[in-house]
CSV table of C-alpha atoms in Angstrom, one decimal:
chain,number,residue,atom,x,y,z
A,16,MET,CA,0.0,0.1,0.2
A,17,ARG,CA,3.4,2.4,0.9
A,18,ILE,CA,4.0,2.0,-2.8
A,19,PHE,CA,1.1,4.8,-3.7
A,20,PHE,CA,2.0,7.0,-1.4
A,21,VAL,CA,5.8,7.5,-2.9
A,22,PRO,CA,4.9,10.0,-5.6
A,23,PHE,CA,3.3,12.3,-3.3
A,24,TRP,CA,6.6,11.6,-0.3
A,25,ILE,CA,8.8,12.2,-3.3
A,26,LEU,CA,7.0,16.2,-4.8
A,27,TRP,CA,6.5,16.5,-0.2
A,28,ARG,CA,10.0,16.6,0.1
A,29,PHE,CA,11.0,18.3,-3.1
A,30,TRP,CA,8.7,21.2,-2.2
A,31,TYR,CA,10.1,21.4,1.7
A,32,TYR,CA,13.1,22.1,0.1
A,33,LEU,CA,12.1,25.0,-2.4
A,34,LEU,CA,9.8,26.4,0.1
A,35,VAL,CA,12.4,26.8,3.1
A,36,THR,CA,14.9,28.0,0.2
A,37,GLY,CA,11.4,29.8,-1.5
A,38,ALA,CA,10.9,31.6,1.8
A,39,ILE,CA,14.5,32.6,2.8
A,40,LEU,CA,14.4,34.2,-0.2
A,41,VAL,CA,11.8,36.2,0.2
A,42,LEU,CA,12.4,37.5,3.4
A,43,PHE,CA,16.3,38.0,2.2
A,44,PRO,CA,16.5,41.9,2.5
A,45,PHE,CA,15.2,42.0,5.2
A,46,LEU,CA,17.1,39.1,6.8
A,47,PHE,CA,20.1,40.5,5.8
A,48,VAL,CA,19.7,43.5,6.9
A,49,SER,CA,19.0,42.1,10.6
A,50,ILE,CA,22.6,40.7,11.2
A,51,LEU,CA,24.4,43.5,10.2
A,52,PHE,CA,24.9,43.7,13.7
A,53,GLU,CA,25.1,41.7,16.4
A,54,SER,CA,22.4,43.5,18.7
A,55,TRP,CA,19.8,43.5,15.9
A,56,TYR,CA,19.2,40.1,16.8
A,57,PRO,CA,15.7,40.3,17.8
A,58,PHE,CA,14.8,42.4,14.5
A,59,PHE,CA,16.3,39.1,12.8
A,60,PHE,CA,14.2,37.2,15.5
A,61,LYS,CA,10.8,38.7,14.9
A,62,ILE,CA,12.0,38.3,10.7
A,63,ALA,CA,12.8,34.2,11.2
A,64,GLN,CA,9.7,33.7,13.2
A,65,ILE,CA,7.4,34.9,9.9
A,66,TRP,CA,10.2,32.3,8.6
A,67,ALA,CA,9.4,29.6,9.9
A,68,ARG,CA,5.7,30.5,9.9
A,69,MET,CA,5.9,29.9,6.6
A,70,VAL,CA,7.4,26.7,6.2
A,71,LEU,CA,4.9,25.4,8.4
A,72,VAL,CA,1.9,26.3,6.4
A,73,GLY,CA,3.7,26.0,3.3
A,74,MET,CA,3.5,22.5,4.2
A,75,GLY,CA,0.3,22.1,5.7
A,76,PHE,CA,1.1,21.9,9.5
A,77,ARG,CA,-1.1,23.6,11.7
A,78,THR,CA,0.2,24.1,15.5
A,79,LYS,CA,-1.1,23.6,18.7
A,80,SER,CA,0.6,24.7,22.2
A,81,VAL,CA,-0.5,24.0,25.5
A,82,PHE,CA,1.4,26.6,28.2
A,83,GLU,CA,1.9,25.2,31.5
A,84,PHE,CA,4.2,28.1,31.8
A,85,VAL,CA,4.8,31.3,29.9
A,86,PRO,CA,8.4,33.0,30.1
A,87,ASP,CA,8.8,36.5,30.9
A,88,PRO,CA,9.8,38.3,28.5
A,89,HIS,CA,12.2,40.6,30.0
A,90,LYS,CA,14.0,37.3,31.4
A,91,SER,CA,16.5,34.9,29.7
A,92,TYR,CA,15.7,31.0,30.0
A,93,VAL,CA,17.7,27.9,28.1
A,94,PHE,CA,14.8,26.2,26.0
A,95,VAL,CA,15.0,22.3,25.9
A,96,ALA,CA,13.1,20.0,23.6
A,97,ASN,CA,13.3,17.0,22.3
A,98,HIS,CA,14.7,16.7,18.5
A,99,THR,CA,13.2,14.5,16.0
A,100,SER,CA,12.5,16.5,12.6
A,101,MET,CA,14.1,19.6,10.7
A,102,THR,CA,10.5,21.5,11.7
A,103,ASP,CA,11.8,21.2,15.1
A,104,ILE,CA,13.6,24.6,14.6
A,105,MET,CA,10.8,26.2,12.8
A,106,LEU,CA,8.0,24.6,15.7
A,107,MET,CA,10.3,25.9,18.5
A,108,LEU,CA,10.2,29.7,16.7
A,109,VAL,CA,6.8,30.3,16.4
A,110,LEU,CA,6.3,29.0,19.8
A,111,PHE,CA,7.9,32.0,21.9
A,112,LYS,CA,8.2,35.8,21.8
A,113,ASN,CA,11.4,35.4,23.5
A,114,PRO,CA,14.1,36.0,21.2
A,115,PHE,CA,16.6,32.9,21.7
A,116,VAL,CA,19.9,31.8,20.0
A,117,PHE,CA,20.1,28.3,19.0
A,118,ILE,CA,22.9,26.3,20.1
A,119,GLY,CA,23.3,23.9,17.3
A,120,LYS,CA,26.0,21.4,15.1
A,121,LYS,CA,28.7,23.2,12.8
A,122,GLU,CA,27.6,20.8,9.9
A,123,LEU,CA,24.3,22.7,9.6
A,124,ALA,CA,26.2,25.8,8.7
A,125,SER,CA,27.1,24.3,5.2
A,126,ILE,CA,23.8,24.2,3.8
A,127,PRO,CA,23.4,26.4,1.0
A,128,LEU,CA,21.9,29.7,2.0
A,129,PHE,CA,20.4,28.5,5.0
A,130,GLY,CA,24.0,27.8,6.2
A,131,PHE,CA,25.1,31.5,5.4
A,132,PHE,CA,22.0,32.9,7.9
A,133,TYR,CA,22.5,30.1,10.2
A,134,ARG,CA,26.0,30.7,11.2
A,135,ARG,CA,25.8,34.5,11.3
A,136,THR,CA,23.1,33.8,14.0
A,137,CYS,CA,23.4,30.5,15.6
A,138,ILE,CA,25.7,29.2,18.1
A,139,LEU,CA,27.6,26.7,16.9
A,140,VAL,CA,29.1,23.2,18.5
A,141,ASP,CA,31.8,21.7,16.7
A,142,ARG,CA,32.2,17.8,18.3
A,143,ASN,CA,35.3,17.2,16.5
A,144,ASP,CA,37.3,20.4,18.3
A,145,PRO,CA,38.0,20.7,22.0
A,146,LYS,CA,38.6,24.2,22.2
A,147,SER,CA,34.5,24.4,20.5
A,148,ARG,CA,33.3,24.2,24.3
A,149,HIS,CA,35.0,27.1,25.6
A,150,ALA,CA,33.7,28.8,22.7
A,151,VAL,CA,30.4,28.0,22.4
A,152,TYR,CA,30.5,28.7,26.5
A,153,GLU,CA,32.0,32.4,25.6
A,154,SER,CA,29.4,32.8,22.8
A,155,ALA,CA,26.8,32.1,25.6
A,156,GLN,CA,27.7,34.7,28.2
A,157,ARG,CA,27.7,37.5,26.0
A,158,ARG,CA,24.4,36.1,24.3
A,159,LEU,CA,22.9,36.0,28.2
A,160,HIS,CA,24.1,39.8,28.6
A,161,GLN,CA,22.2,41.3,25.6
A,162,GLY,CA,19.1,39.7,27.3
A,163,LEU,CA,18.3,37.0,25.1
A,164,SER,CA,17.8,33.3,25.9
A,165,LEU,CA,19.1,29.8,24.6
A,166,CYS,CA,17.9,27.0,23.0
A,167,ILE,CA,19.4,23.7,23.0
A,168,PHE,CA,18.3,20.2,22.0
A,169,PRO,CA,19.7,17.8,24.3
A,170,GLU,CA,19.9,14.9,22.8
A,171,GLY,CA,22.7,16.1,20.8
A,172,GLY,CA,21.2,15.3,17.8
A,173,VAL,CA,18.2,13.3,16.3
A,174,PRO,CA,18.5,10.1,17.2
A,175,ASP,CA,17.0,6.8,15.5
A,176,GLU,CA,13.3,6.6,15.3
A,177,SER,CA,12.8,3.9,17.4
A,178,ILE,CA,13.6,5.4,20.5
A,179,LEU,CA,11.5,8.1,21.5
A,180,LEU,CA,13.8,9.8,23.7
A,181,ASP,CA,17.5,9.4,23.7
A,182,ALA,CA,19.9,10.4,26.9
A,183,PHE,CA,20.8,14.0,27.4
A,184,LYS,CA,24.3,15.5,26.8
A,185,ASP,CA,24.9,17.8,29.8
A,186,GLY,CA,26.0,21.1,27.8
A,187,ALA,CA,22.2,23.1,28.4
A,188,PHE,CA,22.5,21.9,31.9
A,189,ARG,CA,25.6,23.5,32.8
A,190,LEU,CA,25.1,26.2,30.7
A,191,ALA,CA,21.7,26.8,33.0
A,192,ILE,CA,23.9,26.5,36.6
A,193,ASP,CA,26.8,27.9,35.3
A,194,HIS,CA,24.6,31.4,34.4
A,195,GLN,CA,21.9,30.2,37.0
A,196,ILE,CA,18.8,30.5,34.9
A,197,PRO,CA,16.3,28.0,34.3
A,198,ILE,CA,15.8,25.4,31.9
A,199,VAL,CA,12.1,25.4,30.2
A,200,PRO,CA,11.7,21.9,29.0
A,201,ILE,CA,9.5,21.4,26.3
A,202,SER,CA,7.7,18.2,24.5
A,203,PHE,CA,7.4,17.7,20.7
A,204,PRO,CA,5.1,14.9,19.9
A,205,ASP,CA,4.2,15.0,16.7
A,206,ASN,CA,7.0,15.9,14.7
A,207,LYS,CA,8.7,12.5,13.6
A,208,LYS,CA,5.7,11.3,12.5
A,209,LEU,CA,5.0,13.5,10.3
A,210,PHE,CA,8.1,14.9,9.0
A,211,SER,CA,10.9,12.6,10.3
A,212,TYR,CA,14.0,12.3,8.3
A,213,THR,CA,12.9,9.5,6.6
A,214,PHE,CA,12.5,10.4,3.2
A,215,PHE,CA,9.1,8.2,1.9
A,216,SER,CA,7.2,9.5,4.9
A,217,GLY,CA,5.0,11.8,6.6
A,218,ARG,CA,2.3,13.6,5.9
A,219,PRO,CA,0.2,17.4,7.2
A,220,GLY,CA,-1.8,17.5,9.8
A,221,LEU,CA,-1.2,19.1,13.5
A,222,MET,CA,1.8,19.6,15.6
A,223,ARG,CA,1.7,19.8,19.3
A,224,ALA,CA,3.8,21.3,21.4
A,225,LYS,CA,3.8,21.0,25.6
A,226,ILE,CA,5.8,23.8,27.9
A,227,HIS,CA,6.4,22.8,30.6
A,228,PRO,CA,6.4,25.1,34.0
A,229,ALA,CA,10.4,26.5,34.2
A,230,ILE,CA,13.2,24.3,36.6
A,231,SER,CA,15.1,26.6,38.6
A,232,THR,CA,18.4,26.5,38.9
A,233,MET,CA,19.3,29.1,41.8
A,234,GLY,CA,21.7,28.2,44.0
A,235,LYS,CA,22.2,25.1,42.1
A,236,THR,CA,26.0,24.5,41.2
A,237,GLN,CA,27.8,21.8,38.5
A,238,ASP,CA,28.0,18.5,41.4
A,239,ASP,CA,23.4,19.3,40.8
A,240,LYS,CA,24.2,19.1,36.8
A,241,LYS,CA,23.4,15.2,36.8
A,242,PHE,CA,20.0,15.5,39.3
A,243,LEU,CA,19.1,18.5,36.7
A,244,ARG,CA,19.7,16.7,33.2
A,245,GLU,CA,17.4,13.5,34.5
A,246,GLU,CA,15.1,15.8,35.9
A,247,THR,CA,14.3,17.5,32.6
A,248,ARG,CA,14.4,14.4,31.0
A,249,GLN,CA,12.2,12.6,32.8
A,250,ILE,CA,9.2,15.5,32.2
A,251,ILE,CA,9.4,15.7,28.7
A,252,LEU,CA,9.4,11.6,27.8
A,253,ASN,CA,7.0,11.3,30.6
A,254,GLN,CA,4.8,13.4,28.7
A,255,LEU,CA,5.6,12.0,25.3
A,256,ILE,CA,4.2,8.7,26.8
A,257,ASP,CA,1.2,10.6,27.6
A,258,PHE,CA,0.4,12.0,24.0
A,259,GLN,CA,1.2,8.3,23.1
A,260,VAL,CA,-1.3,6.4,25.2
A,261,THR,CA,-3.9,9.8,24.5
A,262,ASP,CA,-3.6,9.1,20.8
A,263,ARG,CA,-4.3,5.2,21.1
A,264,ILE,CA,-7.4,6.0,22.8
């Protein structure tokens, strides 16, 4: 039966890359101006949100967000979510009014056009460079002092699709503790089902997001990092399981 959907999947995937690129080209003058100065990042963020919305709507994705916690627009946070799809970036962008900076892998900077803006606005991590961690720390510190938040997918990459939620890496929690800023866990239950990294899969539909209460790091030290990491992971994992159970009913 899946063979009948193959032409649709091919066209749909082609349309995705065309849409991502086309939306950047349409917004290019505004995007380019907004990256001329680092202090203009909030303006870039608003344009990026328009780009993300264009892609999601153009792909036939509707969004529904449940906020158990609404971030204070005058405070900084570390946003963390499970990572299952290329659309995670877009969905994250449309969720919050608080401008945030992605901390992501350096490899994405090689993507044509998208990578041009990615490497100029995000904090890049090179896992093969032992000096990268220090550079990330300095960049994150500078961005936080500018009143921005950070966004990290703590699985450190996209896990195998058979894994509901992979183990978390320490980076997000080390940064949050060092700077004494809250962590906001976020659950994405639908992105893998609707638009995974498997080419012949997916469909338009509803993308849900659950924004969980912030976890305070005030008074915590690096000795608390492991507990904080596992607490955050368990919150997201429990919610993903709850979504699965509800969807089966």
